[in-house]
PDB file of C-alpha atoms in Angstrom:
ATOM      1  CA  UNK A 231      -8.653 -17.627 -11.078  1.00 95.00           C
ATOM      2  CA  UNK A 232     -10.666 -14.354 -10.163  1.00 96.00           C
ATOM      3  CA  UNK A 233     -11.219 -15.312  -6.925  1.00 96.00           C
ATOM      4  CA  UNK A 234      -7.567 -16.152  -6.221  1.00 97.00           C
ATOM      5  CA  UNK A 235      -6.323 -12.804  -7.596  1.00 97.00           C
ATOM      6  CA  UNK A 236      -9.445 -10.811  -5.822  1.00 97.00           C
ATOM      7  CA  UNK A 237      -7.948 -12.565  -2.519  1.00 96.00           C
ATOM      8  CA  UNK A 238      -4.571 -11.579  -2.844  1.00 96.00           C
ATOM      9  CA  UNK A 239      -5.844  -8.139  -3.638  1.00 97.00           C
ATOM     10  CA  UNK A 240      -7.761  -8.025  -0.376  1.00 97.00           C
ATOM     11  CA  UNK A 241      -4.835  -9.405   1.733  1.00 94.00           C
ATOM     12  CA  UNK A 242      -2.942  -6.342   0.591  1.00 95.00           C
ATOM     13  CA  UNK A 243      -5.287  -4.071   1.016  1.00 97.00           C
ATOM     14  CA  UNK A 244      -6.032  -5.635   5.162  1.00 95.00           C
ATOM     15  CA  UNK A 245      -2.423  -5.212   5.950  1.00 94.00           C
ATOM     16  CA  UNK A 246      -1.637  -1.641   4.273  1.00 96.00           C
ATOM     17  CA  UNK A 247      -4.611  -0.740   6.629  1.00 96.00           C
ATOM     18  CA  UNK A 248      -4.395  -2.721   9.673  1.00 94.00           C
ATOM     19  CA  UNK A 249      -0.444  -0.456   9.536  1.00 95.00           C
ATOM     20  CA  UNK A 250      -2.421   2.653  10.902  1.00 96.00           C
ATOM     21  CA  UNK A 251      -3.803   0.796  14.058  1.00 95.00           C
ATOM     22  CA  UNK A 252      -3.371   2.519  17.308  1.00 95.00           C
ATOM     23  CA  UNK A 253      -0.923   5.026  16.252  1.00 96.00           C
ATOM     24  CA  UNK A 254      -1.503   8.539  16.502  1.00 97.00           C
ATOM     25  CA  UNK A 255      -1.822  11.348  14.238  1.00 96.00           C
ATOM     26  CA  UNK A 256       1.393  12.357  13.666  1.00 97.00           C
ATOM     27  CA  UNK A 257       2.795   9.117  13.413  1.00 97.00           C
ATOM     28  CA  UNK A 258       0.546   8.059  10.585  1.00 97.00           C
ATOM     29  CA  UNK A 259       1.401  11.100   8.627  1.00 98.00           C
ATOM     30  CA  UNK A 260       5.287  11.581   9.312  1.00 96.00           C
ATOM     31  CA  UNK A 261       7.318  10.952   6.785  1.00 97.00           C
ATOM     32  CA  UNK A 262      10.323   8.624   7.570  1.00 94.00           C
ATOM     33  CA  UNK A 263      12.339   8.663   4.003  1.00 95.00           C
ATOM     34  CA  UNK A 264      13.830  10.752   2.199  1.00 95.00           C
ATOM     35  CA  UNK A 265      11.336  10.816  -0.394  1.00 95.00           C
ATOM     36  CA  UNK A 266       8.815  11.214   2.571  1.00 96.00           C
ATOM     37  CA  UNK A 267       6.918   7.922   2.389  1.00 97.00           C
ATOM     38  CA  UNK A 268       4.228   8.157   5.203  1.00 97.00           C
ATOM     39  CA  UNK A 269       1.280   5.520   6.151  1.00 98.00           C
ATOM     40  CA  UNK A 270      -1.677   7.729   5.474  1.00 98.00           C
ATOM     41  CA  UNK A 271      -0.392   8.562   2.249  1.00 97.00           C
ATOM     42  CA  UNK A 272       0.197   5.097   1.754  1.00 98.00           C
ATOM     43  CA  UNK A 273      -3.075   4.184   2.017  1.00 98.00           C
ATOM     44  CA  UNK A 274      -4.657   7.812   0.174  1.00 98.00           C
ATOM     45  CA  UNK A 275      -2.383   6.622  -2.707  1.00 97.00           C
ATOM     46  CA  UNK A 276      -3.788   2.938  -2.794  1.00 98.00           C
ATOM     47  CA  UNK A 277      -7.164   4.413  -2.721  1.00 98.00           C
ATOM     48  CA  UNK A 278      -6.248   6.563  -6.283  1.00 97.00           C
ATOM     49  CA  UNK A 279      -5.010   3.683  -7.722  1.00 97.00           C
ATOM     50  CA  UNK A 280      -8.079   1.449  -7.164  1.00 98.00           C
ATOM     51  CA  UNK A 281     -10.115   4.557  -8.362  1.00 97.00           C
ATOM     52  CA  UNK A 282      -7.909   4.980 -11.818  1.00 97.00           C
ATOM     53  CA  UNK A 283      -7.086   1.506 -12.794  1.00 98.00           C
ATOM     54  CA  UNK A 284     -10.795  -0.254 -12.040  1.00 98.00           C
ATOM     55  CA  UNK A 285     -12.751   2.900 -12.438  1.00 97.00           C
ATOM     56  CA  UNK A 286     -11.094   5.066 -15.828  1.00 96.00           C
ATOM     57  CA  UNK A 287      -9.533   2.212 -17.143  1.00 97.00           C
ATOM     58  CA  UNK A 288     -12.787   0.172 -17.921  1.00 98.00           C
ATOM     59  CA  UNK A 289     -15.158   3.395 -18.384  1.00 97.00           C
ATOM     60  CA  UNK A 290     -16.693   3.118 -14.729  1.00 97.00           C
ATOM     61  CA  UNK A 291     -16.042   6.632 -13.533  1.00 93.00           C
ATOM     62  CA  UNK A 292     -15.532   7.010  -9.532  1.00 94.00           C
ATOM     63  CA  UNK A 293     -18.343   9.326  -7.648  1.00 91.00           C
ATOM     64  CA  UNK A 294     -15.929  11.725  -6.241  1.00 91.00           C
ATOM     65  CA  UNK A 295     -13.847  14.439  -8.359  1.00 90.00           C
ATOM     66  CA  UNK A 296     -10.499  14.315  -6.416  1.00 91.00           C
ATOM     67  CA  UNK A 297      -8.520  17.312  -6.464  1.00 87.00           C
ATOM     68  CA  UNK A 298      -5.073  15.662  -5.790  1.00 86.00           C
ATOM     69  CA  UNK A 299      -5.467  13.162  -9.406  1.00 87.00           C
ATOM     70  CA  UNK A 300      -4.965  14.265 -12.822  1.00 83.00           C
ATOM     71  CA  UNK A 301      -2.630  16.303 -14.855  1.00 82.00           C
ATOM     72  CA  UNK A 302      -3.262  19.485 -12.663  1.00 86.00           C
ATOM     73  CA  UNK A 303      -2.268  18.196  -9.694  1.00 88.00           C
ATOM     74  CA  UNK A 304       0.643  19.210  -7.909  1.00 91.00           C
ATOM     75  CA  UNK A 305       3.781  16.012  -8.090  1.00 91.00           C
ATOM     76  CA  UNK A 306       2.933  13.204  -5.268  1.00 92.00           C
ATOM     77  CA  UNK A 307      -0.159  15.035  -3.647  1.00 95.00           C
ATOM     78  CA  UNK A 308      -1.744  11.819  -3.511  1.00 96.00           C
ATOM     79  CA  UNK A 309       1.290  10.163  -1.305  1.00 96.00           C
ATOM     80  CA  UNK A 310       0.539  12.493   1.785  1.00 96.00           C
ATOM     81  CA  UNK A 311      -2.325  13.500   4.014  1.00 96.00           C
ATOM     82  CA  UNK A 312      -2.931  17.548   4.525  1.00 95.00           C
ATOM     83  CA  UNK A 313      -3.370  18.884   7.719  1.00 95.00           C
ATOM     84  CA  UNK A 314      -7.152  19.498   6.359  1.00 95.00           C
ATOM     85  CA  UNK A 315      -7.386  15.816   5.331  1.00 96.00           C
ATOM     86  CA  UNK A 316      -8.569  13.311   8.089  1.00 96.00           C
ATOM     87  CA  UNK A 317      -7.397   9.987   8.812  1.00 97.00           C
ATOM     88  CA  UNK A 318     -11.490   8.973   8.565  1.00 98.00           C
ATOM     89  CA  UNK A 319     -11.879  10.751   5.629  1.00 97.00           C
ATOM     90  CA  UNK A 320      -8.749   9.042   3.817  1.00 98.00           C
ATOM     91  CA  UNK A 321      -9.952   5.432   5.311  1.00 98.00           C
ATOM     92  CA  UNK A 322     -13.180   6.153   4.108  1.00 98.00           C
ATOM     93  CA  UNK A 323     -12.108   6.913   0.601  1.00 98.00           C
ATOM     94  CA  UNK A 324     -10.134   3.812   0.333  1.00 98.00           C
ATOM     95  CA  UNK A 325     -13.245   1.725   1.643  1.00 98.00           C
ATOM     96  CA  UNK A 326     -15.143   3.386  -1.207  1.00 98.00           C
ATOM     97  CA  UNK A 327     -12.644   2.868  -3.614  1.00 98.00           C
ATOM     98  CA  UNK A 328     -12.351  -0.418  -2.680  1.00 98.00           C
ATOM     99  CA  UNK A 329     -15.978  -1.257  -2.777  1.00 98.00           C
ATOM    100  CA  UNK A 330     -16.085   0.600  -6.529  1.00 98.00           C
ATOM    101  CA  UNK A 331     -12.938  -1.698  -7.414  1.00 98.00           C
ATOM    102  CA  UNK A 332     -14.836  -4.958  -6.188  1.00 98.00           C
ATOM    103  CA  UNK A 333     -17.830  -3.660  -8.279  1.00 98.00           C
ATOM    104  CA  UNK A 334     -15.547  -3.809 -11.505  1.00 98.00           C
ATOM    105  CA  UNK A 335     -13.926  -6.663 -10.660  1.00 98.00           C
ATOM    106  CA  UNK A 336     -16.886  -8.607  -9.840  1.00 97.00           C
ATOM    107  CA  UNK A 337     -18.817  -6.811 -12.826  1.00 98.00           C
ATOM    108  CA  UNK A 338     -15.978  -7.686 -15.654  1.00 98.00           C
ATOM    109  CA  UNK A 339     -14.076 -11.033 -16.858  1.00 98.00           C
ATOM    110  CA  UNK A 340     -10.864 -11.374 -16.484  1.00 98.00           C
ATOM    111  CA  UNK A 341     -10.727 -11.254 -20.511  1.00 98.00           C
ATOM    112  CA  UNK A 342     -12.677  -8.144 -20.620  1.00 98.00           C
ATOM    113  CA  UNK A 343     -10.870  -4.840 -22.253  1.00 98.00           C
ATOM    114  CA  UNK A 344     -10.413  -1.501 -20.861  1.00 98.00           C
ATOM    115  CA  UNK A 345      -7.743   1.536 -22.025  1.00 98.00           C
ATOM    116  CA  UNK A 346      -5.456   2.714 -19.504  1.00 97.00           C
ATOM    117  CA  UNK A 347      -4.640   6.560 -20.802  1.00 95.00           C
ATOM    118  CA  UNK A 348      -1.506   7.036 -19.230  1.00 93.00           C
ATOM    119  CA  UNK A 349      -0.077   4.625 -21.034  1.00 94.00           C
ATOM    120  CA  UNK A 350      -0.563   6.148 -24.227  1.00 94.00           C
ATOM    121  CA  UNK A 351      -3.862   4.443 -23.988  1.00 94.00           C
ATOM    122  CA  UNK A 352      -2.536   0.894 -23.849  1.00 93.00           C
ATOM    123  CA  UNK A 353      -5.588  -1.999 -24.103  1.00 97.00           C
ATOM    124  CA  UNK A 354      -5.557  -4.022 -21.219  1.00 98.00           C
ATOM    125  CA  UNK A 355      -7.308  -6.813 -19.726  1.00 98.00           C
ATOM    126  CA  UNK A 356      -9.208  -6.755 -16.359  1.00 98.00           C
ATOM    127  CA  UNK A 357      -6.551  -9.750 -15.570  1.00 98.00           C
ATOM    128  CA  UNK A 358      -4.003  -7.510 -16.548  1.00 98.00           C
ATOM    129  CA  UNK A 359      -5.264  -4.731 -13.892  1.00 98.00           C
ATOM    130  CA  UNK A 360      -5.615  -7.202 -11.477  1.00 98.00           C
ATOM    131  CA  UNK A 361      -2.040  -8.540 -11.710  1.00 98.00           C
ATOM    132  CA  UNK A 362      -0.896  -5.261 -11.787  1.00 98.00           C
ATOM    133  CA  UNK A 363      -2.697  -3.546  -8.706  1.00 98.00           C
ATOM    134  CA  UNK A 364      -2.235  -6.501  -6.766  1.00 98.00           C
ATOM    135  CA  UNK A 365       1.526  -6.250  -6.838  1.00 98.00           C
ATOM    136  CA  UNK A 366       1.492  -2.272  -6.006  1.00 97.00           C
ATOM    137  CA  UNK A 367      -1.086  -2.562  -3.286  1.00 97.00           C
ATOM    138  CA  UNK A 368       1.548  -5.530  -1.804  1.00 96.00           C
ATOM    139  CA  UNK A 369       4.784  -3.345  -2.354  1.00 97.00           C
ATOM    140  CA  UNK A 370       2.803  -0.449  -0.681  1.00 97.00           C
ATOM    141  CA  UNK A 371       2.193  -2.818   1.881  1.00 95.00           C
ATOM    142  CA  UNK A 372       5.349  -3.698   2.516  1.00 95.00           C
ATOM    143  CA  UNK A 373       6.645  -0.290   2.916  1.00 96.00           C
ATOM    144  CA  UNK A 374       3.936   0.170   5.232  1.00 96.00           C
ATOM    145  CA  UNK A 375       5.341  -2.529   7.520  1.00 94.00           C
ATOM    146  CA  UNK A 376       8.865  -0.704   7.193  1.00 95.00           C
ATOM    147  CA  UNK A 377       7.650   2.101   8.014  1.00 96.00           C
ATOM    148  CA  UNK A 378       5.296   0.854  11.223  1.00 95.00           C
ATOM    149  CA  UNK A 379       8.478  -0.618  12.268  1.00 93.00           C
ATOM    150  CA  UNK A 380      10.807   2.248  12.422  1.00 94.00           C
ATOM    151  CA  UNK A 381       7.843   4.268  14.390  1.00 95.00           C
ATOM    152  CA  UNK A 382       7.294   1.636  16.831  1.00 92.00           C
ATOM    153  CA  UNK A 383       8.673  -1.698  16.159  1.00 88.00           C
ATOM    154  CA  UNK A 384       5.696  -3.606  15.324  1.00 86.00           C
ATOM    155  CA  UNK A 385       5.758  -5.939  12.742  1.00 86.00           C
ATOM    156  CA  UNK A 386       3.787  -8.239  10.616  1.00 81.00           C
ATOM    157  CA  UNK A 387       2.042  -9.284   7.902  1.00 76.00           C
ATOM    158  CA  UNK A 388      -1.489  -9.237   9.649  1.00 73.00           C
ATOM    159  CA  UNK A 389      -3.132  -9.478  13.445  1.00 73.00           C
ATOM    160  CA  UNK A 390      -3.466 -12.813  13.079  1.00 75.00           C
ATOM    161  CA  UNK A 391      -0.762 -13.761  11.350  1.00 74.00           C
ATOM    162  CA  UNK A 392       2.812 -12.056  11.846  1.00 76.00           C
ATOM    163  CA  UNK A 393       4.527 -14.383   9.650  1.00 81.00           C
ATOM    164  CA  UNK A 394       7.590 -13.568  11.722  1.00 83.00           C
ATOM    165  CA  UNK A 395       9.583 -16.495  14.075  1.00 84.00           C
ATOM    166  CA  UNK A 396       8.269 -17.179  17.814  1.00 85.00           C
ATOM    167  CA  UNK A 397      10.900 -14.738  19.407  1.00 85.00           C
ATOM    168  CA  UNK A 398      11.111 -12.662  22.322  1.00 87.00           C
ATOM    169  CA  UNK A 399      12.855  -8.968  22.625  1.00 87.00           C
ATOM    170  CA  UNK A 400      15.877 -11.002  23.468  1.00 92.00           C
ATOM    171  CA  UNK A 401      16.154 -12.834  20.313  1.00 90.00           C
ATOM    172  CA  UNK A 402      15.568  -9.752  17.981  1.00 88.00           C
ATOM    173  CA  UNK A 403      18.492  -8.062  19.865  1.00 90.00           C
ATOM    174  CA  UNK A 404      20.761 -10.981  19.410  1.00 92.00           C
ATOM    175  CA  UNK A 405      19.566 -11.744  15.930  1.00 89.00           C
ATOM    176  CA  UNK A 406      20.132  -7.984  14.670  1.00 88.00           C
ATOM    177  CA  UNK A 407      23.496  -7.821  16.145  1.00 93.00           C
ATOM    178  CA  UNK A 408      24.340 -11.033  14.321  1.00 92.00           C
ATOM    179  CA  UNK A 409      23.597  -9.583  11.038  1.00 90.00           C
ATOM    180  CA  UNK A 410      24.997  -6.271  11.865  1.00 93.00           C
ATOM    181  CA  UNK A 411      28.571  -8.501  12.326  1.00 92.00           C
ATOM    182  CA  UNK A 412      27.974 -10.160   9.437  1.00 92.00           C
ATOM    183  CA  UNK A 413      27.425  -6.897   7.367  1.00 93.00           C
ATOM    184  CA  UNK A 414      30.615  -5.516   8.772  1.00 93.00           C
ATOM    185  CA  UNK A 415      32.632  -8.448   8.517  1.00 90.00           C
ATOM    186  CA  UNK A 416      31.817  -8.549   4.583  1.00 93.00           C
ATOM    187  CA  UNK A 417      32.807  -5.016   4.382  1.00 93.00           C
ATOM    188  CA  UNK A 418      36.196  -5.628   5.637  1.00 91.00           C
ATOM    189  CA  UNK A 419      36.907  -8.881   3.516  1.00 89.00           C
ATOM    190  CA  UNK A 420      35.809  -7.023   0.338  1.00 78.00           C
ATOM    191  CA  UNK A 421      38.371  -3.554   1.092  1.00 73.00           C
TER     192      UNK A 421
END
């Protein structure tokens, strides 16, 4: 059951990644919501989360002190990349906090017991953890692929795999527009 949950973990963590491919610098870093979501800071907030949940939670403190986590840190510093902060420097952190998460999760049983502070100290189970960062490192993911899309229409859940229909240009245009009528033809029945 480990493995299955380590692999899911993994997928999530290849596609939030493989989202900063061949795009430049101010496309990884520009913010397309309104509550700024941005693809390095996708991937610099991933990298926190590995470091909190398999590193303070069970006792296995990360190497680095990191001045955008903890209580003194200024609101969302960890969603967003500074001007100072490189993109090899933030994919480098998450490779290292990946490789410290893998050393917890391959160190621990799934039954094993850490304490996650910010929730009131809460006891937890490694399983628990994994569940957990599994489905944030997917929902980052998926606004990753959102967000890839709206800066340059690619798409996908991996390289190899784009889990989207055979389709040309042509198809995408034609399917859009059919949902678009569909969308407003709802709206009008339901006025």
């Amino acid at each position: 059951m480990k493995a299955d949950l380590h692999s899911y973990l993994k997928g999530g963590r290849d596609a939030l990644l493989w989202k900063l491919d061949g795009l430049s610098e101010y496309d990884i870093r520009r913010p397309l919501t309104r509550t700024g979501t941005n693809l390095l800071g996708l991937v610099k907030h991933s990298a926190v989360g590995h470091i909190l949940y398999f590193g303070v939670v069970f006792g296995r403190p990360f190497e680095q002190e990191l001045p955008y986590v903890g209580e003194v840190a200024e609101p969302n510093a960890d969603m967003w990349a500074t001007a100072d902060e490189t993109r090899e420097e933030i994919v480098d952190l998450y490779h290292r906090a990946i490789a410290h998460a893998d050393t917890t999760i391959e160190a621990l049983a799934l039954d094993d017991v850490g304490r996650v502070p910010w929730w009131g100290g809460a006891a937890v189970t490694l399983h628990h953890i994994l569940v957990h960062v599994i489905a944030d490192t997917q929902r980052h993911a998926g606004h990753a692929d959102i967000v890839r899309e709206l800066i340059d229409g690619a798409a996908g859940l991996l390289p190899r795999n784009d889990n989207l229909p055979p389709a040309d240009e042509s198809w995408w245009l034609d399917y859009r527009q059919r949902v678009e009528q569909a969308a407003l033809d709802a709206s009008k029945r339901s006025h």
